XYZ file of C-alpha atoms in Angstrom:
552
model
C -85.888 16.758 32.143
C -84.072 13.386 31.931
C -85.027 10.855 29.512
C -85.591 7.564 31.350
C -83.507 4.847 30.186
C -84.580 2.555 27.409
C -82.692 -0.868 26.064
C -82.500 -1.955 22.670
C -81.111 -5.012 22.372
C -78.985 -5.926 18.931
C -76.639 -8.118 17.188
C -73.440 -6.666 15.645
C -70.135 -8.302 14.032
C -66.853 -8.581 16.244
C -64.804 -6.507 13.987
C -67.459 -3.687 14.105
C -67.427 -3.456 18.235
C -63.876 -3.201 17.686
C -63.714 -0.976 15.000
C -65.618 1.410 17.175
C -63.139 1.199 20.366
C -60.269 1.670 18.013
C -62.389 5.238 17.025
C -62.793 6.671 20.517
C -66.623 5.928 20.259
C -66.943 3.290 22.460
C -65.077 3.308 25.995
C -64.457 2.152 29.519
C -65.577 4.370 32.099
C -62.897 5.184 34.892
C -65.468 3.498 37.373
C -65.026 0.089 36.163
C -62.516 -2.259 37.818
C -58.941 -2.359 36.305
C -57.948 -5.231 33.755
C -57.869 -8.427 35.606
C -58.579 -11.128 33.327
C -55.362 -14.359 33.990
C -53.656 -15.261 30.666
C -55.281 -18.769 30.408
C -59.150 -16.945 30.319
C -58.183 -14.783 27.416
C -57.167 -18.239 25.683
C -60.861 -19.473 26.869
C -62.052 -16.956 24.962
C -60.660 -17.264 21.658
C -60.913 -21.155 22.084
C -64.794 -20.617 22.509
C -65.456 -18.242 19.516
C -64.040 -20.602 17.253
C -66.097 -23.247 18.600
C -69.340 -20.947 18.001
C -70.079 -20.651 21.429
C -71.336 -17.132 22.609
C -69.198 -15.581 24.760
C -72.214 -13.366 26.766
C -74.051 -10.295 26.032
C -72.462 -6.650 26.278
C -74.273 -3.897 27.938
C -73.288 -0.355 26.538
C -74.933 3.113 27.218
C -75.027 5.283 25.044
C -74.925 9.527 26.290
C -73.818 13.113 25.482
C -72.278 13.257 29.086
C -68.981 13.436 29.122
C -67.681 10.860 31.164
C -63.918 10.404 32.348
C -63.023 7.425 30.659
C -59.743 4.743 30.055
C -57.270 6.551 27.170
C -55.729 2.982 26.991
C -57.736 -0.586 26.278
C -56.192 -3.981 25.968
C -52.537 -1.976 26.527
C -53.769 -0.218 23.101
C -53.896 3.644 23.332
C -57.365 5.050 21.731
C -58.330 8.552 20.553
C -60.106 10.773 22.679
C -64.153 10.677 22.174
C -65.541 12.568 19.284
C -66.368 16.380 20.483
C -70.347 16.630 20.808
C -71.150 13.022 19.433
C -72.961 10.491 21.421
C -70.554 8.277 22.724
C -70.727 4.840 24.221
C -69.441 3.239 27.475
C -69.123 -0.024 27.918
C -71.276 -1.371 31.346
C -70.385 -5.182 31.158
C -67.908 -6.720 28.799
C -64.841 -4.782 29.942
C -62.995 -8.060 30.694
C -63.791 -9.406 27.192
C -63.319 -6.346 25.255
C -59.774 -5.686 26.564
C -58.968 -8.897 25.452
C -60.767 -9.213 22.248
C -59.234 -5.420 21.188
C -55.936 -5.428 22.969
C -54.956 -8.834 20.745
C -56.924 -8.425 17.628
C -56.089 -4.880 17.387
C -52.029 -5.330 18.406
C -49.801 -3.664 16.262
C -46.997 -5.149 14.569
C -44.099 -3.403 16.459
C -45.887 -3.600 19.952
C -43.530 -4.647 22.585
C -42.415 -8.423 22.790
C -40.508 -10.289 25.894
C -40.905 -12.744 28.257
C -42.217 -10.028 30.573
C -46.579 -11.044 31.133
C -47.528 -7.550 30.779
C -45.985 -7.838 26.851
C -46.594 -11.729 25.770
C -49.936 -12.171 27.410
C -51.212 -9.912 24.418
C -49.664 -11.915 21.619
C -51.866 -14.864 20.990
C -51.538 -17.529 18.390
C -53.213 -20.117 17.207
C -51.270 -23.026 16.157
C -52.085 -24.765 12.898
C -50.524 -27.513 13.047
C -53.203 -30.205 15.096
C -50.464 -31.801 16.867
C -49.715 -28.597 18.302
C -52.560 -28.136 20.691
C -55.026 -29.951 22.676
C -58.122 -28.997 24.599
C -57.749 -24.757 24.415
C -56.138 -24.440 20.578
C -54.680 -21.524 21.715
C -51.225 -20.221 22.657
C -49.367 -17.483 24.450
C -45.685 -16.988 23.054
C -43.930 -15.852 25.995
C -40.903 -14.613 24.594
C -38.969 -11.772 22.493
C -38.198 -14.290 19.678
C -40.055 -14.442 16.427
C -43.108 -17.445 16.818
C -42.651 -20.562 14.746
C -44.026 -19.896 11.561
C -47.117 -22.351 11.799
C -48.169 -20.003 14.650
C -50.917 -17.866 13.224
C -50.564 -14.383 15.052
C -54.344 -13.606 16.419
C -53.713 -9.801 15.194
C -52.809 -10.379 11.689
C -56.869 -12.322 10.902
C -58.633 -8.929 10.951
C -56.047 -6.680 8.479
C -56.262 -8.084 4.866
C -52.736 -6.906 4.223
C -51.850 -8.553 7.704
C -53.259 -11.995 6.747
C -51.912 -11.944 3.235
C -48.396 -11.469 4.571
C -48.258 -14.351 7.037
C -50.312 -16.520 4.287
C -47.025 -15.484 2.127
C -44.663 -16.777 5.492
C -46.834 -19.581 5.059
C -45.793 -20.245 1.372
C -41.950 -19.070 2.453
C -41.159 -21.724 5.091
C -43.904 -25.032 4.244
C -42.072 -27.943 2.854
C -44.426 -28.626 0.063
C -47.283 -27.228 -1.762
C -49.759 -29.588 -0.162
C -48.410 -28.304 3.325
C -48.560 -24.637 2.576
C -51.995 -24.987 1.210
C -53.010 -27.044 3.878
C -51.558 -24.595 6.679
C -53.494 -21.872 4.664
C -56.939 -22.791 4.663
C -56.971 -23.515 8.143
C -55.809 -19.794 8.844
C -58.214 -19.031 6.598
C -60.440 -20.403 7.824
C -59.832 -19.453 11.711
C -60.041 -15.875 10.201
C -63.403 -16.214 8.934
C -64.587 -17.611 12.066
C -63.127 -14.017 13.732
C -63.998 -11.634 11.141
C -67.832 -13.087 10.576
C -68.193 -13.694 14.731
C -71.805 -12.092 16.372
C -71.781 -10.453 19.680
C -75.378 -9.563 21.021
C -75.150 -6.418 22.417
C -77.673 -4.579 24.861
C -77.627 -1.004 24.625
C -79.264 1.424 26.968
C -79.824 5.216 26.312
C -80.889 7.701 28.806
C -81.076 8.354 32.191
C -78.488 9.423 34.902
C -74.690 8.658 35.234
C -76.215 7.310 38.426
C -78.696 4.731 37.186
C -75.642 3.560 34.817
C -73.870 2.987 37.400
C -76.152 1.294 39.870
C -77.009 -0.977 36.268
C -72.922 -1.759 36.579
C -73.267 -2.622 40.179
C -75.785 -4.828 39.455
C -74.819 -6.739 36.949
C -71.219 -7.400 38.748
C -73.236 -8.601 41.739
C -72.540 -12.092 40.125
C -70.295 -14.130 38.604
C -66.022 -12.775 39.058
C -67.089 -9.981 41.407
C -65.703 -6.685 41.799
C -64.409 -6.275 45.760
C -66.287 -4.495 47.886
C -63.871 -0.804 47.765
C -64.252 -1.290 43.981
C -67.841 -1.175 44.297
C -68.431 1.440 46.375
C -65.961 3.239 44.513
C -68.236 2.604 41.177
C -71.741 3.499 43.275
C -69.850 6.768 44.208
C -67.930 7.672 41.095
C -68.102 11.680 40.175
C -68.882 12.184 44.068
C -65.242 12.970 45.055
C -63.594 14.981 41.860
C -62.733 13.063 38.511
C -60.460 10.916 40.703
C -62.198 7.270 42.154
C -62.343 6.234 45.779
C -60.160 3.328 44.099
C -57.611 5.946 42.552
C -57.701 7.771 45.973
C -57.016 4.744 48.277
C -53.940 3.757 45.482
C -52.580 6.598 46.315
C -52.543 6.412 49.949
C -51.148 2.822 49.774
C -48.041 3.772 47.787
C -47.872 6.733 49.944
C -47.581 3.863 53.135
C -45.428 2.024 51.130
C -42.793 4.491 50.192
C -42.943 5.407 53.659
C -40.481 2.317 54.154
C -43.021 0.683 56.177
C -44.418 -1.822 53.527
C -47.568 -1.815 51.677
C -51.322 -1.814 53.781
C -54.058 -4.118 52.022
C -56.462 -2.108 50.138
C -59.295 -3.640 51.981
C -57.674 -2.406 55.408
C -57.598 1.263 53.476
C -61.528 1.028 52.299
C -63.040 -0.287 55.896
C -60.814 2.733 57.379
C -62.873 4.884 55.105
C -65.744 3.689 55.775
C -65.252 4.095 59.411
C -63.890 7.757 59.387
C -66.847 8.216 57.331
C -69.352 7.096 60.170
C -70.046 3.794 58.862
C -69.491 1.021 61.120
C -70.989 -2.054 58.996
C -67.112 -2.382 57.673
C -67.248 -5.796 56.891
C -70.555 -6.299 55.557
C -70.420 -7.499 51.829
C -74.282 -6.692 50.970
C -76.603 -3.958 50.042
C -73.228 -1.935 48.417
C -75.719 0.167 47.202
C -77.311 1.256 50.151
C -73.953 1.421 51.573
C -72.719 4.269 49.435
C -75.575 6.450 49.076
C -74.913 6.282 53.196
C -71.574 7.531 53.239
C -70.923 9.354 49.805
C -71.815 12.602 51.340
C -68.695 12.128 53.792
C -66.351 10.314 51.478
C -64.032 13.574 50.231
C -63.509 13.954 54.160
C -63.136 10.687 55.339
C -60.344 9.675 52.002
C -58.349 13.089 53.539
C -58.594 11.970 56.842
C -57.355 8.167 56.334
C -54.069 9.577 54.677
C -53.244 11.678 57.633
C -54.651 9.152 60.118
C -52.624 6.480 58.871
C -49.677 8.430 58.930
C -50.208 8.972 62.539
C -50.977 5.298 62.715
C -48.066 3.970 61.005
C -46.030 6.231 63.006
C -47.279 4.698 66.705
C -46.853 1.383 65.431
C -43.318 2.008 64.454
C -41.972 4.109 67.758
C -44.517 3.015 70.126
C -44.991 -0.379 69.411
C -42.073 -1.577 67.352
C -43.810 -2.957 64.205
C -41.513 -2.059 61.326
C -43.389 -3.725 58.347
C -47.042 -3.609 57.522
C -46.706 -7.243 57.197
C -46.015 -8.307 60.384
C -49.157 -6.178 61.682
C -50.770 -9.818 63.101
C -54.017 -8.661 62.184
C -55.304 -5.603 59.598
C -58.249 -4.704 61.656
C -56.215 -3.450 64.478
C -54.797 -0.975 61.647
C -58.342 0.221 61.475
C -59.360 0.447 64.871
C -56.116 2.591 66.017
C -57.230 4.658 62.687
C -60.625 4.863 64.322
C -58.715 6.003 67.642
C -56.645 8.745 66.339
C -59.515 10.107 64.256
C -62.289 10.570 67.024
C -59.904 11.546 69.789
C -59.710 15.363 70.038
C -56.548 15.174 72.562
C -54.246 11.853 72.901
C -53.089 11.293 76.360
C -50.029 9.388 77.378
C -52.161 7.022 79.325
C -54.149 6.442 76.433
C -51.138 5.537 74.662
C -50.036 3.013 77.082
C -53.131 1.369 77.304
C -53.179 1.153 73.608
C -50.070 -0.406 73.224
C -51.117 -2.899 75.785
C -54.164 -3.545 73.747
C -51.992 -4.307 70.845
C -49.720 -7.025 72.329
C -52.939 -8.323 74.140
C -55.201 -8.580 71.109
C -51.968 -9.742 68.523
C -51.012 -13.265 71.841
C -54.561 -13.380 72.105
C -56.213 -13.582 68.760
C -58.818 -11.593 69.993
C -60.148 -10.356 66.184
C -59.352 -14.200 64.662
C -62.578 -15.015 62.459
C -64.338 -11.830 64.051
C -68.109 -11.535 62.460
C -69.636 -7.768 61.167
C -71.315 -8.118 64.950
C -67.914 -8.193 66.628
C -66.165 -5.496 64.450
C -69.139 -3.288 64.570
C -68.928 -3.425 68.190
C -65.090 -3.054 68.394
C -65.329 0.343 66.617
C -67.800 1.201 68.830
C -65.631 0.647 71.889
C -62.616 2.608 70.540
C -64.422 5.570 69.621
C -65.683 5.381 73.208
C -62.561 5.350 74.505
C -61.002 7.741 72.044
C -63.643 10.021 73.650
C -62.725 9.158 76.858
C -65.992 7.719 77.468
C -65.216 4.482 78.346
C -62.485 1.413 78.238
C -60.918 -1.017 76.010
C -62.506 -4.457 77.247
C -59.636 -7.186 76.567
C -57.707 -7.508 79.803
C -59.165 -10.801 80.533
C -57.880 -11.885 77.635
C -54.802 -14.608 77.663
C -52.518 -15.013 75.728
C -52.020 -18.098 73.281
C -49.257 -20.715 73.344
C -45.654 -20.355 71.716
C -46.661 -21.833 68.257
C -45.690 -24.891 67.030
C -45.118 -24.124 63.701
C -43.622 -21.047 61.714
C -46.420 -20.187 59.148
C -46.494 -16.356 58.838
C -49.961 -16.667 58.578
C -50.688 -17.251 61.467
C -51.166 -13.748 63.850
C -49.426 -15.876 66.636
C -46.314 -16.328 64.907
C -46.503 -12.382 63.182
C -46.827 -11.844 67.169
C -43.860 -13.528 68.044
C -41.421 -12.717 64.939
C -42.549 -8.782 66.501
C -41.066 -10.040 69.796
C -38.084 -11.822 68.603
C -37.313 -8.739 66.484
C -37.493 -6.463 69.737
C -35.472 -9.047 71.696
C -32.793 -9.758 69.343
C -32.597 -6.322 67.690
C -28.584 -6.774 66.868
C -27.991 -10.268 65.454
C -24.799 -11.480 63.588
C -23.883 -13.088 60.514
C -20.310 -15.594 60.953
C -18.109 -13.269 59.970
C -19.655 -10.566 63.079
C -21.023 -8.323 60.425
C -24.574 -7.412 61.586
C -27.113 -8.714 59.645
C -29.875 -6.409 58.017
C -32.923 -8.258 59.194
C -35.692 -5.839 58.129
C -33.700 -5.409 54.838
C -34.391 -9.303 54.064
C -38.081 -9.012 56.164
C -39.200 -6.621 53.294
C -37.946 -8.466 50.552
C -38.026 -12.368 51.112
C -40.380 -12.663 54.018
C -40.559 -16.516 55.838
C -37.561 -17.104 53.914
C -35.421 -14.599 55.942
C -35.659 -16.776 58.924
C -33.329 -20.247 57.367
C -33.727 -23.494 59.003
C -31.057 -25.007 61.194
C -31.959 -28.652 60.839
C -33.400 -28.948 57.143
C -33.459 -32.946 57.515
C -37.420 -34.181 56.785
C -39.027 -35.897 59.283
C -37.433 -34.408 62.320
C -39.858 -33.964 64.984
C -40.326 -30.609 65.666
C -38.525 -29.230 62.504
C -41.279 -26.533 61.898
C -40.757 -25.032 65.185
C -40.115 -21.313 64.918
C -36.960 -22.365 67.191
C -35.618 -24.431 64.238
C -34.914 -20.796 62.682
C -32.433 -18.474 62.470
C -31.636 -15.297 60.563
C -27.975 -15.553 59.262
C -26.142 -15.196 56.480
C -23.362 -18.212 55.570
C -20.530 -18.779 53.254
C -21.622 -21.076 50.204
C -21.507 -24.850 51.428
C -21.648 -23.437 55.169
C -24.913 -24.350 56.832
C -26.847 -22.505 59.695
C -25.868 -25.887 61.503
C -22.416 -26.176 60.823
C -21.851 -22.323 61.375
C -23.395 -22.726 64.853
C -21.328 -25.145 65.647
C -18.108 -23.564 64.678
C -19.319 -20.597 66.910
C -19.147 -22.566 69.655
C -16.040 -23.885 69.048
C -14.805 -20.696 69.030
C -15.691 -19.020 71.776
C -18.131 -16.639 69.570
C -20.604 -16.892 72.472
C -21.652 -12.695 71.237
C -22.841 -14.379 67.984
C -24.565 -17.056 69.533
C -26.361 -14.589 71.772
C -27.229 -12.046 69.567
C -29.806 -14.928 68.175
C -30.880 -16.497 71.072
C -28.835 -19.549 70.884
C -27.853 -21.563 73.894
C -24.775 -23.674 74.095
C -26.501 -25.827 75.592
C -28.436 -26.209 73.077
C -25.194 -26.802 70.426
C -24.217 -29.454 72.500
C -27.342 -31.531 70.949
C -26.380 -30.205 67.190
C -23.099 -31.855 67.330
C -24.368 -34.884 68.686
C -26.777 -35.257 66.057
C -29.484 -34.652 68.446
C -31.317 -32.706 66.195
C -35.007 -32.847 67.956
C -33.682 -32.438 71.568
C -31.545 -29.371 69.881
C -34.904 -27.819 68.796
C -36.971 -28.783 72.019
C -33.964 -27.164 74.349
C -34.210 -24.169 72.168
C -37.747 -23.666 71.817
C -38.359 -24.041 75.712
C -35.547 -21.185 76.145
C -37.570 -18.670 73.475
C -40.792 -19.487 75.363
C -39.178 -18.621 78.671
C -38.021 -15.637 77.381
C -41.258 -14.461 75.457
C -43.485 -15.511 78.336
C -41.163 -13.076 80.975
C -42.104 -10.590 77.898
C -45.932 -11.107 77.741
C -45.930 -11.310 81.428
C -43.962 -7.963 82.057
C -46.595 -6.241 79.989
C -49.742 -7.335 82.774
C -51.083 -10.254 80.197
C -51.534 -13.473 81.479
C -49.675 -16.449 79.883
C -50.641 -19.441 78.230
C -51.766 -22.596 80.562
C -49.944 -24.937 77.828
C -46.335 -24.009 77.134
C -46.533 -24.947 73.473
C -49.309 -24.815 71.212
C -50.911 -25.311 67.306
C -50.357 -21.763 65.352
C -54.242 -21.303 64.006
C -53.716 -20.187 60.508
C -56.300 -16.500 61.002
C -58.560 -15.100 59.211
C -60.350 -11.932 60.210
């Protein structure tokens, strides 16, 4: 029979919580989010313990079940649990604890360099008053030595530690009155540390599965855990000793090392959630209720998104010509062909067709921009109907939007086009006639593959997408003096390998530097609106038109 769960609330020193981390005896359950705390909170938190201010209760629960657990807290390795002892795991305080024991607890010869995942762990506290204003704390982000007047956060809990920087101390002042002075306030900072109170709420009893829905609970407020994370807590234990959010890791880096760039994690959860049956992908209530739903399906539907994707990532790239994840112009449409390939028993070549027609359509048309849990709910219902061959994809009303204004890759009108220009322009050339490696640069710097021609401010039109081009240039060459000596040389195969007029060149060297983007930018939009209109979508009324940053 199961005890029921019962909280007794207490007070215990700092240095005792600790104590018991650094023993194995209190620990993180794998279920609870990773370490995610920014530098400048950890400072907060020191800052505020000095001042006496309580830093918030911790909830623990205590068990004989053994629980997978973290081996590592606050980058510190701990010891396994004690065999057959009642063991502790830490509900809420994970953020604070890392912090509190990864500092406090660092040893002398951990790793230091300017490197975040090393410095943000060394914390000082400067002595000297001069040294610090509002948060009295300090990160040192470096592989050198702190100044001396820099009392290291780890050395306050170890007597021997604290006696061998208060000899530093004594080493390097300039007078007595100085080293005495610097030594009482570390002493002093210490005792604040050492003789700190946390108020700690412990529960013991009851199921892994009241812990946990007592986790999801309490992270309902305040810096909440996303929505895969959740369900991955409410479902912990259901899919082997690995989480949903281990699972879905995987099948991200397995995507990414793929060459084709890394899928958002919240793409991979609703995909999940869909496979699984669920069609509320978007809704960000009643978690809970959510994965008692669809735990019974979750081993089969995490299987089934790696393949699917595969398949996914696969039609994109020969089908459709998307080579990056990134310039996907809207993650939902990720899902949905997920949802496609999943309920379909057979794929027919005319489905394919129509689905790459549904692509372009949906991408021009921002058919999915600001979509509500209403609309997405009823777009997976329409593509499993179809998948079925029960019915249609209804978008071919749709029109597309005008050639954007402005180059802002976050905009699913300008992803939409960079697609386009990459299929139109698929061999362009640097000066020297070498090809360039587009996707190469794509994958690595992004917007700032495609360089601006005129760079001048306050040219009208300057943020045009036609005011770009992908080329590489000698030092102290420009993209605007390289197009002109093109022209000048006849190199009309460079020029048209990016979609550059000389007619257009004709403005550049005449200093015409808006009429050079306006004669270029109606020549793209020609060209892209033969492409749009090719496929059976209707164009744009307005030639050229505002790029709506999306959100889906």
């Amino acid at each position: 029979m199961v005890k029921d769960i019962s909280v007794v609330p207490e007070v215990h020193f700092l240095e005792q919580v600790l104590e018991r981390i650094a023993q194995g005896e209190l620990r993180v359950p794998k279920f609870q989010r990773p370490f995610l705390w920014r530098p400048e909170q950890m400072l907060q938190l020191f800052d505020s313990m000095e001042r006496g201010y309580p830093m918030g209760s911790l909830l623990i629960w205590e068990t004989t079940m053994p629980l997978e657990s973290l081996d590592t807290i606050g980058g510190r390795r701990i010891p396994p649990a004690p065999e057959g002892a009642k063991v502790a795991y830490v509900l809420d305080g994970h953020q604070r604890l890392s912090t509190l024991f990864g500092v406090l607890h660092r040893s002398a010869d951990a790793p230091r360099s300017a490197r975040q995942e090393d410095w943000m762990w060394w914390v000082y506290r400067p002595l000297v008053r001069s040294e610090h204003d509002g948060v009295r704390y300090r990160h040192w982000k470096s592989g050198e030595p702190a100044p001396s007047h820099f009392l290291p956060m780890r050395s306050v809990l170890g007597t021997l530690d604290f006696l061998e920087y208060a000899r530093t101390l004594s080493d390097v002042s300039h007078s007595r009155e100085e080293a005495d002075r610097l030594t009482k306030e570390s002493e002093r900072i210490a005792k604040r540390v050492k003789n700190y109170k946390v108020s700690v709420v412990r529960m013991e009893g009851g199921t892994l599965q009241q812990a946990i829905e007592v986790f999801s609970r309490i992270n309902s407020s305040g810096q909440k855990m996303r929505p895969d994370q959740m369900v991955s807590a409410l479902t912990y234990g259901t899919i082997g000793s690995e989480t949903l959010s281990d699972k879905m890791e995987e099948i991200k880096g397995r995507i990414a090392a793929s060459g084709f760039g890394e899928i958002p994690i919240m793409t991979i959860f609703q995909t999940v959630l869909a496979l699984s049956g669920e069609e509320d992908v978007q809704r960000d209530t009643s978690w809970e209720t959510m994965a008692r739903k669809v735990q019974g399906q979750l081993m089969t539907a995490v299987e089934d998104t790696d393949l699917i994707l595969q398949q996914v990532v696969e039609f994109l790239r020969q089908e459709v010509q998307v080579p990056l994840a990134r310039l996907v112009p809207y993650n939902i449409q990720i899902m949905l062909l997920a949802v496609f390939f999943h309920f379909s028993d057979k794929v027919e070549a005319e489905q394919r067709v129509k689905l790459r027609h549904w692509f372009w359509t949906t991408s021009l048309a921002g058919t999915f921009a600001g979509s509500t849990t209403t609309q997405v709910r009823n777009f997976i219902t329409e593509m499993k109907a179809f998948a079925r061959g029960e019915g249609g994809l209804s978008y071919s009303a749709e029109r597309a939007r005008s050639f954007p204004e402005r180059f802002d890759l976050r905009s699913a009108r300008v992803r939409a086009y960079l697609l386009w220009d990459l299929q139109t322009f698929p061999d362009r050339k640097n000066l020297d006639g070498g090809t360039a490696n587009v996707l190469e640069q794509l994958a690595t710097a992004h917007s700032e593959t495609y360089r601006h021609v005129i760079t001048q401010s306050g040219v009208p039109g300057a943020s045009s997408p036609a005011n770009r081009i992908v080329m590489t240039t000698p030092p102290g060459v420009s993209i605007r003096q390289a197009l002109i000596r093109l022209a000048e040389d006849g190199r009309t195969d460079i020029l048209d390998s990016h979609g550059v007029s000389l007619a257009s060149i004709e403005h550049l060297k005449s200093d015409e530097f808006t009429e050079f983007i306006l004669v270029r930018q109606q020549e793209l939009a020609a060209r892209e609106r033969q492409f749009i209109e090719s496929l059976g979508i209707k164009s744009a009324d307005k030639e050229v038109g505002e790029a709506d940053i999306d959100t889906e």
